[in-house]
mmCIF file of C-alpha atoms in Angstrom:
data_model
loop_
_atom_site.group_PDB
_atom_site.id
_atom_site.type_symbol
_atom_site.label_atom_id
_atom_site.label_comp_id
_atom_site.label_asym_id
_atom_site.label_seq_id
_atom_site.Cartn_x
_atom_site.Cartn_y
_atom_site.Cartn_z
ATOM 1 C CA UNK Z 1 17.665 3.428 -20.442
ATOM 2 C CA UNK Z 2 21.159 4.234 -19.535
ATOM 3 C CA UNK Z 3 23.254 2.252 -17.059
ATOM 4 C CA UNK Z 4 26.522 3.238 -14.969
ATOM 5 C CA UNK Z 5 28.981 0.755 -14.107
ATOM 6 C CA UNK Z 6 29.637 -0.013 -10.422
ATOM 7 C CA UNK Z 7 32.117 -2.354 -8.754
ATOM 8 C CA UNK Z 8 30.485 -4.569 -6.047
ATOM 9 C CA UNK Z 9 32.524 -7.257 -4.040
ATOM 10 C CA UNK Z 10 31.131 -9.786 -6.657
ATOM 11 C CA UNK Z 11 32.420 -7.966 -9.589
ATOM 12 C CA UNK Z 12 31.099 -5.583 -12.248
ATOM 13 C CA UNK Z 13 27.194 -4.721 -12.258
ATOM 14 C CA UNK Z 14 25.167 -2.421 -14.314
ATOM 15 C CA UNK Z 15 22.816 -0.166 -12.207
ATOM 16 C CA UNK Z 16 20.225 1.664 -14.044
ATOM 17 C CA UNK Z 17 19.890 5.383 -14.314
ATOM 18 C CA UNK Z 18 16.665 7.111 -15.358
ATOM 19 C CA UNK Z 19 13.466 5.222 -15.754
ATOM 20 C CA UNK Z 20 14.438 1.962 -13.957
ATOM 21 C CA UNK Z 21 16.229 3.571 -11.042
ATOM 22 C CA UNK Z 22 12.999 3.617 -8.646
ATOM 23 C CA UNK Z 23 12.183 0.116 -9.254
ATOM 24 C CA UNK Z 24 16.036 -0.929 -8.572
ATOM 25 C CA UNK Z 25 16.126 1.182 -5.611
ATOM 26 C CA UNK Z 26 12.868 -0.139 -4.010
ATOM 27 C CA UNK Z 27 13.847 -3.752 -4.649
ATOM 28 C CA UNK Z 28 17.318 -3.124 -3.006
ATOM 29 C CA UNK Z 29 15.467 -1.449 -0.010
ATOM 30 C CA UNK Z 30 13.293 -4.498 0.367
ATOM 31 C CA UNK Z 31 16.331 -6.914 0.174
ATOM 32 C CA UNK Z 32 18.224 -4.925 2.597
ATOM 33 C CA UNK Z 33 15.550 -5.187 5.244
ATOM 34 C CA UNK Z 34 15.911 -8.769 5.298
ATOM 35 C CA UNK Z 35 13.583 -10.565 7.666
ATOM 36 C CA UNK Z 36 13.650 -8.357 10.796
ATOM 37 C CA UNK Z 37 14.569 -5.070 9.306
ATOM 38 C CA UNK Z 38 17.113 -2.430 10.241
ATOM 39 C CA UNK Z 39 15.261 -1.436 13.360
ATOM 40 C CA UNK Z 40 15.870 -4.700 15.030
ATOM 41 C CA UNK Z 41 18.878 -6.460 13.258
ATOM 42 C CA UNK Z 42 20.533 -3.214 12.319
ATOM 43 C CA UNK Z 43 21.895 -1.744 9.118
ATOM 44 C CA UNK Z 44 23.624 -4.418 6.763
ATOM 45 C CA UNK Z 45 25.304 -1.694 4.669
ATOM 46 C CA UNK Z 46 27.267 1.561 5.811
ATOM 47 C CA UNK Z 47 26.774 2.975 2.312
ATOM 48 C CA UNK Z 48 24.075 5.829 2.565
ATOM 49 C CA UNK Z 49 23.643 5.755 -1.209
ATOM 50 C CA UNK Z 50 22.195 2.146 -0.906
ATOM 51 C CA UNK Z 51 19.280 3.716 1.208
ATOM 52 C CA UNK Z 52 18.550 6.473 -1.252
ATOM 53 C CA UNK Z 53 14.826 6.169 -2.219
ATOM 54 C CA UNK Z 54 13.771 9.495 -3.860
ATOM 55 C CA UNK Z 55 9.831 9.026 -3.521
ATOM 56 C CA UNK Z 56 10.040 7.125 -0.330
ATOM 57 C CA UNK Z 57 7.547 8.748 1.851
ATOM 58 C CA UNK Z 58 4.814 8.853 -0.927
ATOM 59 C CA UNK Z 59 4.412 6.076 -3.595
ATOM 60 C CA UNK Z 60 7.044 3.736 -2.158
ATOM 61 C CA UNK Z 61 6.097 3.821 1.330
ATOM 62 C CA UNK Z 62 6.034 -0.103 1.606
ATOM 63 C CA UNK Z 63 9.669 -0.170 0.749
ATOM 64 C CA UNK Z 64 10.364 1.895 3.548
ATOM 65 C CA UNK Z 65 8.394 -0.541 5.753
ATOM 66 C CA UNK Z 66 10.356 -3.399 4.334
ATOM 67 C CA UNK Z 67 13.702 -1.887 5.187
ATOM 68 C CA UNK Z 68 12.688 -0.760 8.489
ATOM 69 C CA UNK Z 69 10.713 -3.675 9.878
ATOM 70 C CA UNK Z 70 11.856 -6.234 7.239
ATOM 71 C CA UNK Z 71 9.603 -9.040 5.788
ATOM 72 C CA UNK Z 72 7.846 -9.315 9.147
ATOM 73 C CA UNK Z 73 6.845 -5.819 8.942
ATOM 74 C CA UNK Z 74 5.581 -6.156 5.406
ATOM 75 C CA UNK Z 75 3.639 -9.180 6.327
ATOM 76 C CA UNK Z 76 1.863 -7.386 9.517
ATOM 77 C CA UNK Z 77 1.204 -4.469 7.324
ATOM 78 C CA UNK Z 78 -0.672 -6.803 4.742
ATOM 79 C CA UNK Z 79 -2.369 -8.498 7.455
ATOM 80 C CA UNK Z 80 -3.704 -5.273 8.911
ATOM 81 C CA UNK Z 81 -4.993 -4.434 5.706
ATOM 82 C CA UNK Z 82 -6.662 -7.699 5.002
ATOM 83 C CA UNK Z 83 -8.430 -7.465 8.454
ATOM 84 C CA UNK Z 84 -9.527 -3.964 7.488
ATOM 85 C CA UNK Z 85 -11.020 -5.267 4.033
ATOM 86 C CA UNK Z 86 -12.355 -8.378 5.690
ATOM 87 C CA UNK Z 87 -14.505 -5.985 8.370
ATOM 88 C CA UNK Z 88 -15.492 -4.011 5.477
ATOM 89 C CA UNK Z 89 -17.099 -6.928 3.655
ATOM 90 C CA UNK Z 90 -18.692 -8.002 6.982
ATOM 91 C CA UNK Z 91 -20.267 -4.519 7.392
ATOM 92 C CA UNK Z 92 -21.615 -4.842 3.767
ATOM 93 C CA UNK Z 93 -23.069 -8.267 4.670
ATOM 94 C CA UNK Z 94 -24.729 -6.890 7.767
ATOM 95 C CA UNK Z 95 -26.300 -4.018 6.133
ATOM 96 C CA UNK Z 96 -29.737 -4.668 5.002
ATOM 97 C CA UNK Z 97 -30.078 -1.799 2.668
ATOM 98 C CA UNK Z 98 -29.110 -2.493 -0.909
ATOM 99 C CA UNK Z 99 -27.543 0.852 -1.598
ATOM 100 C CA UNK Z 100 -25.553 0.743 1.635
ATOM 101 C CA UNK Z 101 -24.344 -2.819 0.613
ATOM 102 C CA UNK Z 102 -23.141 -1.691 -2.714
ATOM 103 C CA UNK Z 103 -21.319 1.615 -1.280
ATOM 104 C CA UNK Z 104 -19.594 -0.835 1.309
ATOM 105 C CA UNK Z 105 -18.404 -2.967 -1.231
ATOM 106 C CA UNK Z 106 -17.377 -0.429 -3.465
ATOM 107 C CA UNK Z 107 -15.289 1.366 -0.776
ATOM 108 C CA UNK Z 108 -13.586 -2.048 0.274
ATOM 109 C CA UNK Z 109 -12.837 -2.784 -3.502
ATOM 110 C CA UNK Z 110 -11.361 0.619 -4.026
ATOM 111 C CA UNK Z 111 -9.288 0.419 -1.067
ATOM 112 C CA UNK Z 112 -8.124 -3.123 -1.849
ATOM 113 C CA UNK Z 113 -7.197 -2.469 -5.360
ATOM 114 C CA UNK Z 114 -5.132 0.656 -4.426
ATOM 115 C CA UNK Z 115 -3.334 -1.432 -2.028
ATOM 116 C CA UNK Z 116 -2.743 -4.451 -4.290
ATOM 117 C CA UNK Z 117 -1.747 -1.942 -7.088
ATOM 118 C CA UNK Z 118 0.812 -0.180 -4.768
ATOM 119 C CA UNK Z 119 2.365 -3.167 -3.114
ATOM 120 C CA UNK Z 120 2.663 -4.626 -6.641
ATOM 121 C CA UNK Z 121 4.404 -1.791 -8.131
ATOM 122 C CA UNK Z 122 6.885 -1.606 -5.267
ATOM 123 C CA UNK Z 123 8.056 -5.130 -5.485
ATOM 124 C CA UNK Z 124 8.222 -5.208 -9.333
ATOM 125 C CA UNK Z 125 5.030 -7.124 -10.188
ATOM 126 C CA UNK Z 126 3.251 -4.293 -11.617
ATOM 127 C CA UNK Z 127 4.193 -1.153 -13.479
ATOM 128 C CA UNK Z 128 4.939 1.968 -11.461
ATOM 129 C CA UNK Z 129 1.723 3.981 -11.590
ATOM 130 C CA UNK Z 130 2.179 6.458 -8.853
ATOM 131 C CA UNK Z 131 -0.816 5.094 -6.790
ATOM 132 C CA UNK Z 132 -0.506 5.790 -3.041
ATOM 133 C CA UNK Z 133 -0.887 3.155 -0.163
ATOM 134 C CA UNK Z 134 -3.974 3.974 1.756
ATOM 135 C CA UNK Z 135 -3.640 5.319 5.301
ATOM 136 C CA UNK Z 136 0.210 5.247 4.877
ATOM 137 C CA UNK Z 137 1.595 7.363 1.994
ATOM 138 C CA UNK Z 138 2.073 11.044 2.145
ATOM 139 C CA UNK Z 139 -0.351 13.177 0.322
ATOM 140 C CA UNK Z 140 -3.212 15.128 1.294
ATOM 141 C CA UNK Z 141 -5.832 14.358 -1.242
ATOM 142 C CA UNK Z 142 -5.269 10.498 -0.794
ATOM 143 C CA UNK Z 143 -5.409 10.763 2.908
ATOM 144 C CA UNK Z 144 -8.529 12.849 2.599
ATOM 145 C CA UNK Z 145 -10.515 10.632 0.261
ATOM 146 C CA UNK Z 146 -9.518 7.570 2.072
ATOM 147 C CA UNK Z 147 -10.396 8.914 5.445
ATOM 148 C CA UNK Z 148 -14.101 9.914 3.857
ATOM 149 C CA UNK Z 149 -14.350 6.692 2.307
ATOM 150 C CA UNK Z 150 -13.874 5.129 5.753
ATOM 151 C CA UNK Z 151 -16.221 7.492 7.649
ATOM 152 C CA UNK Z 152 -18.946 6.356 4.933
ATOM 153 C CA UNK Z 153 -18.072 2.892 5.915
ATOM 154 C CA UNK Z 154 -18.400 3.318 9.629
ATOM 155 C CA UNK Z 155 -21.708 5.239 9.068
ATOM 156 C CA UNK Z 156 -23.086 2.248 7.029
ATOM 157 C CA UNK Z 157 -21.881 0.072 10.079
ATOM 158 C CA UNK Z 158 -23.686 2.264 12.549
ATOM 159 C CA UNK Z 159 -27.130 2.392 10.649
ATOM 160 C CA UNK Z 160 -27.248 -1.178 8.828
ATOM 161 C CA UNK Z 161 -31.016 -0.783 8.239
ATOM 162 C CA UNK Z 162 -31.659 3.061 7.453
ATOM 163 C CA UNK Z 163 -34.237 3.614 4.957
ATOM 164 C CA UNK Z 164 -34.984 6.904 3.095
ATOM 165 C CA UNK Z 165 -38.582 5.926 2.053
ATOM 166 C CA UNK Z 166 -41.463 4.670 4.179
ATOM 167 C CA UNK Z 167 -41.155 1.414 2.183
ATOM 168 C CA UNK Z 168 -37.906 -0.566 1.543
ATOM 169 C CA UNK Z 169 -36.431 -0.877 -1.618
ATOM 170 C CA UNK Z 170 -37.539 -3.971 -3.396
ATOM 171 C CA UNK Z 171 -36.049 -5.816 -6.650
#
């Protein structure tokens, strides 16, 4: 990993180039957002290079939410995702068909793990994997698969006791 030297008001600093650039910029974007973000409090830095995040709309969308809406926006985003996953688990609990219950729990687990991995990688707690944030990141295949999974979850909610055979499944 190569570094370049930059003069800040506090002295010399080493900024990463190459592999560590995205992670450094994502942390800087989150820090620039502060508590309320640049939409409410205004931009704290006039330098446009400080706001440069190459994959901002795809894998690092959580950093853009943090920069625009601050820590409160990030907290709101996580709470909306948590409410979605809690509702998905309630749907799984309410269904009487074991296969529907397994599908619902699998969908919730898939989307929750994708959310945890994406938010963890953008804040530097996990390695950068290129996994998108469900329902927020730009990407056709990810959005299509997420919408199909949520459609299955809604279908399970609408038909909690639908049986394929005349006799229900028994253990």
